[in-house]
CSV table of C-alpha atoms in Angstrom, one decimal:
chain,number,residue,atom,x,y,z
A,1035,MET,CA,-26.7,238.4,138.2
A,1036,LYS,CA,-26.3,237.9,134.5
A,1037,PRO,CA,-24.2,240.6,132.6
A,1038,THR,CA,-25.6,243.0,130.0
A,1039,LEU,CA,-24.2,243.5,126.5
A,1040,VAL,CA,-24.3,247.1,125.3
A,1041,VAL,CA,-24.0,247.6,121.5
A,1042,LEU,CA,-22.8,250.8,119.9
A,1043,ALA,CA,-25.0,250.9,116.8
A,1044,ALA,CA,-25.7,254.5,116.1
A,1045,GLY,CA,-22.8,255.2,113.8
A,1046,MET,CA,-23.3,257.1,110.5
A,1047,GLY,CA,-21.4,254.6,108.3
A,1048,SER,CA,-19.9,257.4,106.2
A,1049,ARG,CA,-17.1,255.2,104.8
A,1050,TYR,CA,-19.4,252.2,104.3
A,1051,GLY,CA,-22.0,254.2,102.4
A,1052,GLY,CA,-25.0,252.7,104.2
A,1053,VAL,CA,-26.4,251.4,107.5
A,1054,LYS,CA,-23.8,248.7,107.9
A,1055,GLN,CA,-24.9,247.6,111.4
A,1056,ILE,CA,-28.0,245.9,109.9
A,1057,ASP,CA,-26.7,244.8,106.5
A,1058,ALA,CA,-27.3,241.1,105.8
A,1059,VAL,CA,-24.2,238.9,105.8
A,1060,GLY,CA,-25.6,235.5,106.9
A,1061,ARG,CA,-27.3,232.8,104.9
A,1062,ASP,CA,-30.8,233.7,106.1
A,1063,GLY,CA,-30.3,237.4,106.2
A,1064,GLU,CA,-28.5,237.6,109.6
A,1065,CYS,CA,-26.5,240.7,110.4
A,1066,LEU,CA,-23.0,240.7,111.9
A,1067,LEU,CA,-24.8,241.7,115.2
A,1068,ASP,CA,-26.9,238.5,115.1
A,1069,TYR,CA,-23.7,236.5,115.6
A,1070,ALA,CA,-22.6,238.8,118.5
A,1071,ALA,CA,-25.9,238.3,120.2
A,1072,TYR,CA,-25.7,234.5,119.7
A,1073,ASP,CA,-22.2,234.3,121.1
A,1074,ALA,CA,-23.1,236.6,124.0
A,1075,LYS,CA,-26.2,234.6,124.9
A,1076,ASN,CA,-24.3,231.4,124.9
A,1077,ALA,CA,-21.6,233.0,127.1
A,1078,GLY,CA,-24.1,233.8,129.8
A,1079,PHE,CA,-25.1,237.4,129.0
A,1080,GLY,CA,-28.7,237.9,130.1
A,1081,LYS,CA,-29.6,241.1,128.3
A,1082,ILE,CA,-28.6,243.1,125.2
A,1083,VAL,CA,-29.1,246.9,124.9
A,1084,TYR,CA,-28.6,248.5,121.5
A,1085,ILE,CA,-27.9,252.2,121.0
A,1086,ILE,CA,-29.3,253.4,117.7
A,1087,ARG,CA,-30.4,256.5,115.8
A,1088,LYS,CA,-34.1,257.3,115.6
A,1089,ASP,CA,-34.0,257.4,111.8
A,1090,ILE,CA,-33.0,253.8,111.4
A,1091,GLU,CA,-35.5,252.4,114.0
A,1092,LYS,CA,-37.9,250.8,111.5
A,1093,ASP,CA,-35.2,249.1,109.5
A,1094,PHE,CA,-33.3,248.1,112.6
A,1095,ARG,CA,-36.4,246.4,114.0
A,1096,GLU,CA,-37.2,244.6,110.8
A,1097,ARG,CA,-33.7,243.4,109.9
A,1098,LEU,CA,-32.3,242.6,113.4
A,1099,PHE,CA,-34.0,243.6,116.6
A,1100,ASP,CA,-37.3,241.7,116.5
A,1101,ARG,CA,-35.5,238.5,115.6
A,1102,VAL,CA,-33.0,238.8,118.5
A,1103,ALA,CA,-35.7,239.9,120.9
A,1104,ARG,CA,-37.6,236.6,120.3
A,1105,ASN,CA,-34.5,234.8,121.5
A,1106,MET,CA,-33.2,236.9,124.4
A,1107,ASP,CA,-34.0,239.9,126.6
A,1108,ALA,CA,-33.3,242.9,124.3
A,1109,GLU,CA,-34.0,246.6,124.4
A,1110,TYR,CA,-32.8,249.7,122.5
A,1111,VAL,CA,-32.3,253.4,123.2
A,1112,PHE,CA,-31.7,256.4,121.0
A,1113,GLN,CA,-28.6,258.4,120.8
A,1114,ASN,CA,-29.7,261.9,119.7
A,1115,MET,CA,-27.6,265.0,119.1
A,1116,ASP,CA,-29.3,266.7,122.1
A,1117,SER,CA,-29.2,263.7,124.4
A,1118,LEU,CA,-27.5,264.6,127.7
A,1119,LEU,CA,-27.3,268.3,126.8
A,1120,THR,CA,-29.0,271.2,128.5
A,1121,ALA,CA,-31.0,273.6,126.2
A,1122,GLU,CA,-28.1,276.1,126.4
A,1123,GLU,CA,-25.5,273.4,125.5
A,1124,ALA,CA,-27.7,272.1,122.6
A,1125,GLY,CA,-27.9,275.7,121.3
A,1126,ARG,CA,-24.2,276.1,121.3
A,1127,ALA,CA,-23.7,272.9,119.4
A,1128,ALA,CA,-26.6,273.4,117.0
A,1129,GLN,CA,-24.4,273.4,113.9
A,1130,ARG,CA,-22.8,270.0,114.8
A,1131,THR,CA,-23.8,267.0,112.6
A,1132,LYS,CA,-21.2,264.4,113.7
A,1133,PRO,CA,-22.3,262.2,116.6
A,1134,TRP,CA,-20.8,262.9,120.0
A,1135,GLY,CA,-18.9,259.7,120.3
A,1136,THR,CA,-18.9,256.3,122.1
A,1137,ILE,CA,-18.9,257.6,125.7
A,1138,HIS,CA,-22.0,259.7,124.9
A,1139,ALA,CA,-23.6,256.6,123.4
A,1140,VAL,CA,-22.9,254.5,126.5
A,1141,LEU,CA,-24.3,257.1,128.8
A,1142,CYS,CA,-27.5,257.2,126.7
A,1143,ALA,CA,-28.0,253.6,127.6
A,1144,GLU,CA,-27.3,253.9,131.4
A,1145,GLU,CA,-30.9,253.7,132.5
A,1146,LYS,CA,-31.3,250.3,130.8
A,1147,VAL,CA,-28.1,248.8,132.2
A,1148,ASN,CA,-28.7,247.3,135.7
A,1149,SER,CA,-25.8,244.8,135.9
A,1150,PRO,CA,-22.1,244.7,135.0
A,1151,PHE,CA,-21.8,245.1,131.3
A,1152,ALA,CA,-19.6,244.7,128.2
A,1153,VAL,CA,-19.5,247.1,125.3
A,1154,ILE,CA,-19.0,246.3,121.6
A,1155,ASN,CA,-19.0,248.0,118.3
A,1156,SER,CA,-21.8,247.1,115.9
A,1157,ASP,CA,-19.5,246.6,112.9
A,1158,ASP,CA,-16.8,244.4,114.3
A,1159,TYR,CA,-16.6,240.7,114.7
A,1160,TYR,CA,-15.2,239.7,118.1
A,1161,GLY,CA,-15.4,235.9,118.2
A,1162,ARG,CA,-16.8,233.4,120.8
A,1163,GLU,CA,-13.6,233.3,122.9
A,1164,ALA,CA,-13.9,237.0,123.9
A,1165,PHE,CA,-17.5,236.7,124.9
A,1166,ASN,CA,-16.9,233.6,127.0
A,1167,VAL,CA,-14.0,235.3,128.9
A,1168,LEU,CA,-16.0,238.4,129.6
A,1169,GLY,CA,-19.2,236.6,130.4
A,1170,LYS,CA,-17.4,234.6,133.1
A,1171,TYR,CA,-15.6,237.7,134.4
A,1172,LEU,CA,-18.7,239.9,134.6
A,1173,GLY,CA,-20.9,237.1,136.0
A,1174,SER,CA,-19.0,237.2,139.3
A,1175,LEU,CA,-18.2,240.9,139.4
A,1176,ASP,CA,-19.7,243.1,142.1
A,1177,PRO,CA,-21.8,245.8,140.5
A,1178,GLN,CA,-19.9,248.5,142.4
A,1179,SER,CA,-16.4,247.0,141.9
A,1180,ARG,CA,-13.5,249.2,140.8
A,1181,GLU,CA,-12.2,246.3,138.8
A,1182,HIS,CA,-13.0,246.4,135.1
A,1183,ALA,CA,-11.7,244.5,132.1
A,1184,MET,CA,-11.2,244.5,128.3
A,1185,VAL,CA,-10.1,242.1,125.6
A,1186,GLY,CA,-7.2,243.2,123.4
A,1187,TYR,CA,-6.4,241.9,119.9
A,1188,VAL,CA,-3.2,241.6,117.9
A,1189,LEU,CA,-2.9,244.6,115.6
A,1190,GLY,CA,-1.9,242.5,112.6
A,1191,ASN,CA,-5.1,240.5,113.0
A,1192,THR,CA,-7.3,243.6,112.9
A,1193,MET,CA,-6.1,245.3,109.7
A,1194,SER,CA,-8.4,245.9,106.7
A,1195,ASP,CA,-7.4,245.3,103.1
A,1196,SER,CA,-9.9,248.0,102.1
A,1197,GLY,CA,-8.4,251.0,103.8
A,1198,THR,CA,-7.2,252.4,107.1
A,1199,VAL,CA,-8.6,251.5,110.5
A,1200,SER,CA,-8.9,253.3,113.9
A,1201,ARG,CA,-7.4,251.4,116.8
A,1202,GLY,CA,-6.4,252.2,120.4
A,1203,VAL,CA,-2.8,251.0,120.9
A,1204,CYS,CA,-2.5,249.5,124.4
A,1205,SER,CA,0.2,249.7,127.0
A,1206,VAL,CA,0.0,246.7,129.3
A,1207,LYS,CA,1.8,245.7,132.5
A,1208,ASP,CA,1.4,242.6,134.6
A,1209,GLY,CA,-1.9,241.7,132.9
A,1210,TYR,CA,-3.5,245.1,133.4
A,1211,LEU,CA,-4.0,248.1,131.1
A,1212,GLU,CA,-1.7,251.0,131.7
A,1213,SER,CA,-3.0,253.3,128.9
A,1214,ILE,CA,-4.6,253.5,125.4
A,1215,THR,CA,-3.4,255.8,122.7
A,1216,GLU,CA,-5.9,256.4,119.9
A,1217,HIS,CA,-4.6,256.1,116.3
A,1218,THR,CA,-7.3,257.0,113.8
A,1219,LYS,CA,-5.5,256.1,110.6
A,1220,ILE,CA,-3.6,252.8,110.6
A,1221,GLY,CA,-2.9,251.2,107.2
A,1222,ARG,CA,-0.4,249.2,105.2
A,1223,VAL,CA,2.1,251.3,103.2
A,1224,ASN,CA,4.7,249.5,101.1
A,1225,GLY,CA,4.5,246.4,103.2
A,1226,LYS,CA,4.7,248.3,106.5
A,1227,ILE,CA,2.0,249.1,109.1
A,1228,ILE,CA,1.9,252.9,109.4
A,1229,SER,CA,-0.1,255.4,111.4
A,1230,GLU,CA,-0.4,259.1,111.1
A,1231,PHE,CA,-0.3,260.4,114.6
A,1232,GLU,CA,-0.2,264.0,115.7
A,1233,GLY,CA,1.4,265.0,112.4
A,1234,LYS,CA,4.1,262.3,112.5
A,1235,GLU,CA,4.4,258.9,110.9
A,1236,VAL,CA,4.5,256.0,113.3
A,1237,GLU,CA,5.5,252.5,112.3
A,1238,PHE,CA,4.1,249.4,114.0
A,1239,THR,CA,5.3,245.8,114.0
A,1240,GLY,CA,1.8,244.4,113.8
A,1241,LYS,CA,2.3,242.5,117.1
A,1242,GLU,CA,1.0,245.4,119.3
A,1243,TRP,CA,-2.1,244.9,121.4
A,1244,VAL,CA,-5.0,247.1,120.4
A,1245,SER,CA,-8.4,247.9,121.6
A,1246,MET,CA,-11.4,247.0,119.5
A,1247,ASN,CA,-13.8,248.7,122.0
A,1248,LEU,CA,-14.5,245.4,123.7
A,1249,PHE,CA,-14.6,246.5,127.4
A,1250,ALA,CA,-16.3,245.1,130.5
A,1251,PHE,CA,-17.3,247.4,133.3
A,1252,SER,CA,-19.0,247.4,136.7
A,1253,LEU,CA,-21.8,249.9,137.2
A,1254,LYS,CA,-19.3,252.0,139.1
A,1255,ALA,CA,-17.7,253.0,135.8
A,1256,PHE,CA,-20.7,255.3,135.0
A,1257,GLU,CA,-19.5,257.7,137.7
A,1258,GLU,CA,-16.2,258.2,135.8
A,1259,PHE,CA,-18.0,258.3,132.5
A,1260,HIS,CA,-20.1,261.2,133.7
A,1261,LYS,CA,-17.1,263.1,134.9
A,1262,TYR,CA,-15.4,262.5,131.5
A,1263,TRP,CA,-18.5,263.7,129.6
A,1264,ASP,CA,-18.9,266.8,131.8
A,1265,ASN,CA,-15.3,267.8,131.2
A,1266,PHE,CA,-15.6,267.1,127.5
A,1267,LYS,CA,-18.6,269.4,127.3
A,1268,LYS,CA,-16.6,272.2,129.0
A,1269,THR,CA,-13.7,271.9,126.6
A,1270,SER,CA,-15.1,270.6,123.3
A,1271,LEU,CA,-18.7,271.5,122.9
A,1272,ASP,CA,-17.9,274.1,120.2
A,1273,GLN,CA,-15.6,271.8,118.2
A,1274,PRO,CA,-17.5,270.2,115.3
A,1275,LYS,CA,-15.6,266.9,115.0
A,1276,THR,CA,-14.1,266.1,118.4
A,1277,GLU,CA,-15.6,263.0,120.0
A,1278,ALA,CA,-15.9,261.7,123.5
A,1279,LEU,CA,-14.3,258.3,123.1
A,1280,LEU,CA,-14.8,255.2,125.3
A,1281,PRO,CA,-11.1,254.0,125.2
A,1282,VAL,CA,-10.0,257.4,126.4
A,1283,ALA,CA,-12.4,257.4,129.3
A,1284,ALA,CA,-11.5,253.8,130.1
A,1285,SER,CA,-7.8,254.8,130.1
A,1286,ASP,CA,-8.6,257.8,132.4
A,1287,ILE,CA,-10.1,255.4,135.0
A,1288,VAL,CA,-6.6,253.9,135.3
A,1289,ARG,CA,-4.7,257.2,134.9
A,1290,HIS,CA,-6.7,258.9,137.6
A,1291,GLY,CA,-6.4,256.0,140.0
A,1292,GLU,CA,-10.1,255.3,140.1
A,1293,GLY,CA,-9.9,251.6,139.2
A,1294,SER,CA,-8.1,249.0,137.2
A,1295,ILE,CA,-8.7,247.3,133.9
A,1296,LYS,CA,-7.7,243.6,133.6
A,1297,PHE,CA,-6.3,242.9,130.2
A,1298,PHE,CA,-7.5,239.7,128.5
A,1299,THR,CA,-6.3,238.8,125.0
A,1300,SER,CA,-7.7,237.1,121.9
A,1301,SER,CA,-5.9,235.6,118.9
A,1302,GLU,CA,-9.1,235.8,116.9
A,1303,LYS,CA,-8.7,237.3,113.4
A,1304,TRP,CA,-10.9,240.4,113.0
A,1305,PHE,CA,-13.3,241.2,110.2
A,1306,GLY,CA,-15.8,244.0,110.0
A,1307,MET,CA,-17.9,246.3,108.0
A,1308,THR,CA,-15.9,249.5,107.5
A,1309,TYR,CA,-15.8,249.8,103.7
A,1310,PRO,CA,-18.3,248.7,101.0
A,1311,GLU,CA,-15.8,246.0,99.9
A,1312,ASP,CA,-15.9,244.5,103.3
A,1313,ARG,CA,-19.4,243.1,103.0
A,1314,GLU,CA,-18.4,240.3,100.7
A,1315,ILE,CA,-15.3,239.5,102.8
A,1316,VAL,CA,-17.6,239.3,105.9
A,1317,LYS,CA,-20.1,237.1,104.1
A,1318,ALA,CA,-17.4,234.7,103.1
A,1319,ALA,CA,-15.9,234.6,106.6
A,1320,ILE,CA,-19.3,233.8,108.1
A,1321,ALA,CA,-20.0,231.1,105.5
A,1322,GLU,CA,-16.6,229.5,106.3
A,1323,LYS,CA,-17.4,229.5,110.0
A,1324,ILE,CA,-20.8,227.8,109.3
A,1325,ALA,CA,-19.1,225.2,107.0
A,1326,ASP,CA,-16.6,224.5,109.8
A,1327,GLY,CA,-19.5,224.0,112.3
A,1328,TYR,CA,-18.5,227.1,114.4
A,1329,TYR,CA,-22.0,228.4,113.9
A,1330,PRO,CA,-25.2,226.4,113.0
A,1331,ALA,CA,-26.6,227.0,109.5
A,1332,THR,CA,-29.8,228.3,111.1
A,1333,LEU,CA,-28.6,230.7,113.8
A,1334,TRP,CA,-32.0,231.3,115.5
A,1335,GLN,CA,-34.8,228.8,115.7
A,1336,ASN,CA,-37.6,231.4,115.5
C-alpha cells in the first residue's frame, strides 16, 4: 500500500502578505509545493491530499493543483471555520477569525486518507532525503500500527534571515521522540539564537533538533487526534487565538503511552515562504538546485 502525503495549505499567510502556498518560485511558474509533490512521488508516495481554504480554490487549481493532478493521484479538501464543530460549538466560536490549527486541518482530511501518511507544511522546503526516508518507512507500515515517525532538522539550518520562526524543539532518546516544546518566536539577536518562551528568554546553540511538521503516521493516529481535538474544544473553544497543533498532539501520543515516534534526521538546509523577502531567496535556491541537476529544468512533462 503506497503512503499518502497530506499538505497543510490553508494558512492565512499574514506575515507573507499573500497566498504564499501557490506563489510561483520555479522557472516555469512552479510553486514550492510542486517540488514537494515531485519528491514525494519519486519517493513512493501514491497520493497527495491538500487541505485548503475555499476562498483560494480557483487560484489553487490554476496555479498548482491541476498541474500536479495530471502527474499523480491528487485530491483536496476544505478547512472551514465550522468544520468538525457542532452548531452549538460554532455559535460559541462565531467571533473567531484565526484558523483552528494543524490538528484541525489534518482531521478535515481524514476521509481522504486511506493509507499510512506523512504531513507537511505548504510553505517549507524539506528536501528529497526526508521524503525518501519516510516513503520507505510508511510503505512497510501496518495501517493500524502504534509506531509513527518524524524527520527532525538542525535548528541552525532552519532559521530565517527575514524574521523569527516557529519551531518545535525536540527531546530525543535512543532514536525516538520523547517530547516537543513549541517555541513560536525564535530569532537571531546580537549573534545569538534567542526564543521568547513563557515570558522568559531562552538561548539555543543552533544544534538542537527541531520539528518542521514533517510527521509520518499510521491510520491509528487519527484516534488520538480526535481525543486531542475533543479536549481542545472543551478547554479552548472560547479563546480567539489558541490553536490545536500537530506537534503537541504527536507529543501527546508518546506522553500518554499510546505509541512511539521514531526520530529520523535530515541535514538539509531549510528555506521557506514566511516573509515577503523570502520569495527571492526561495527562487534563487530552487534555481541553484536546477543548475546542480538536483531537479530537472522542466519539473513536470505535462
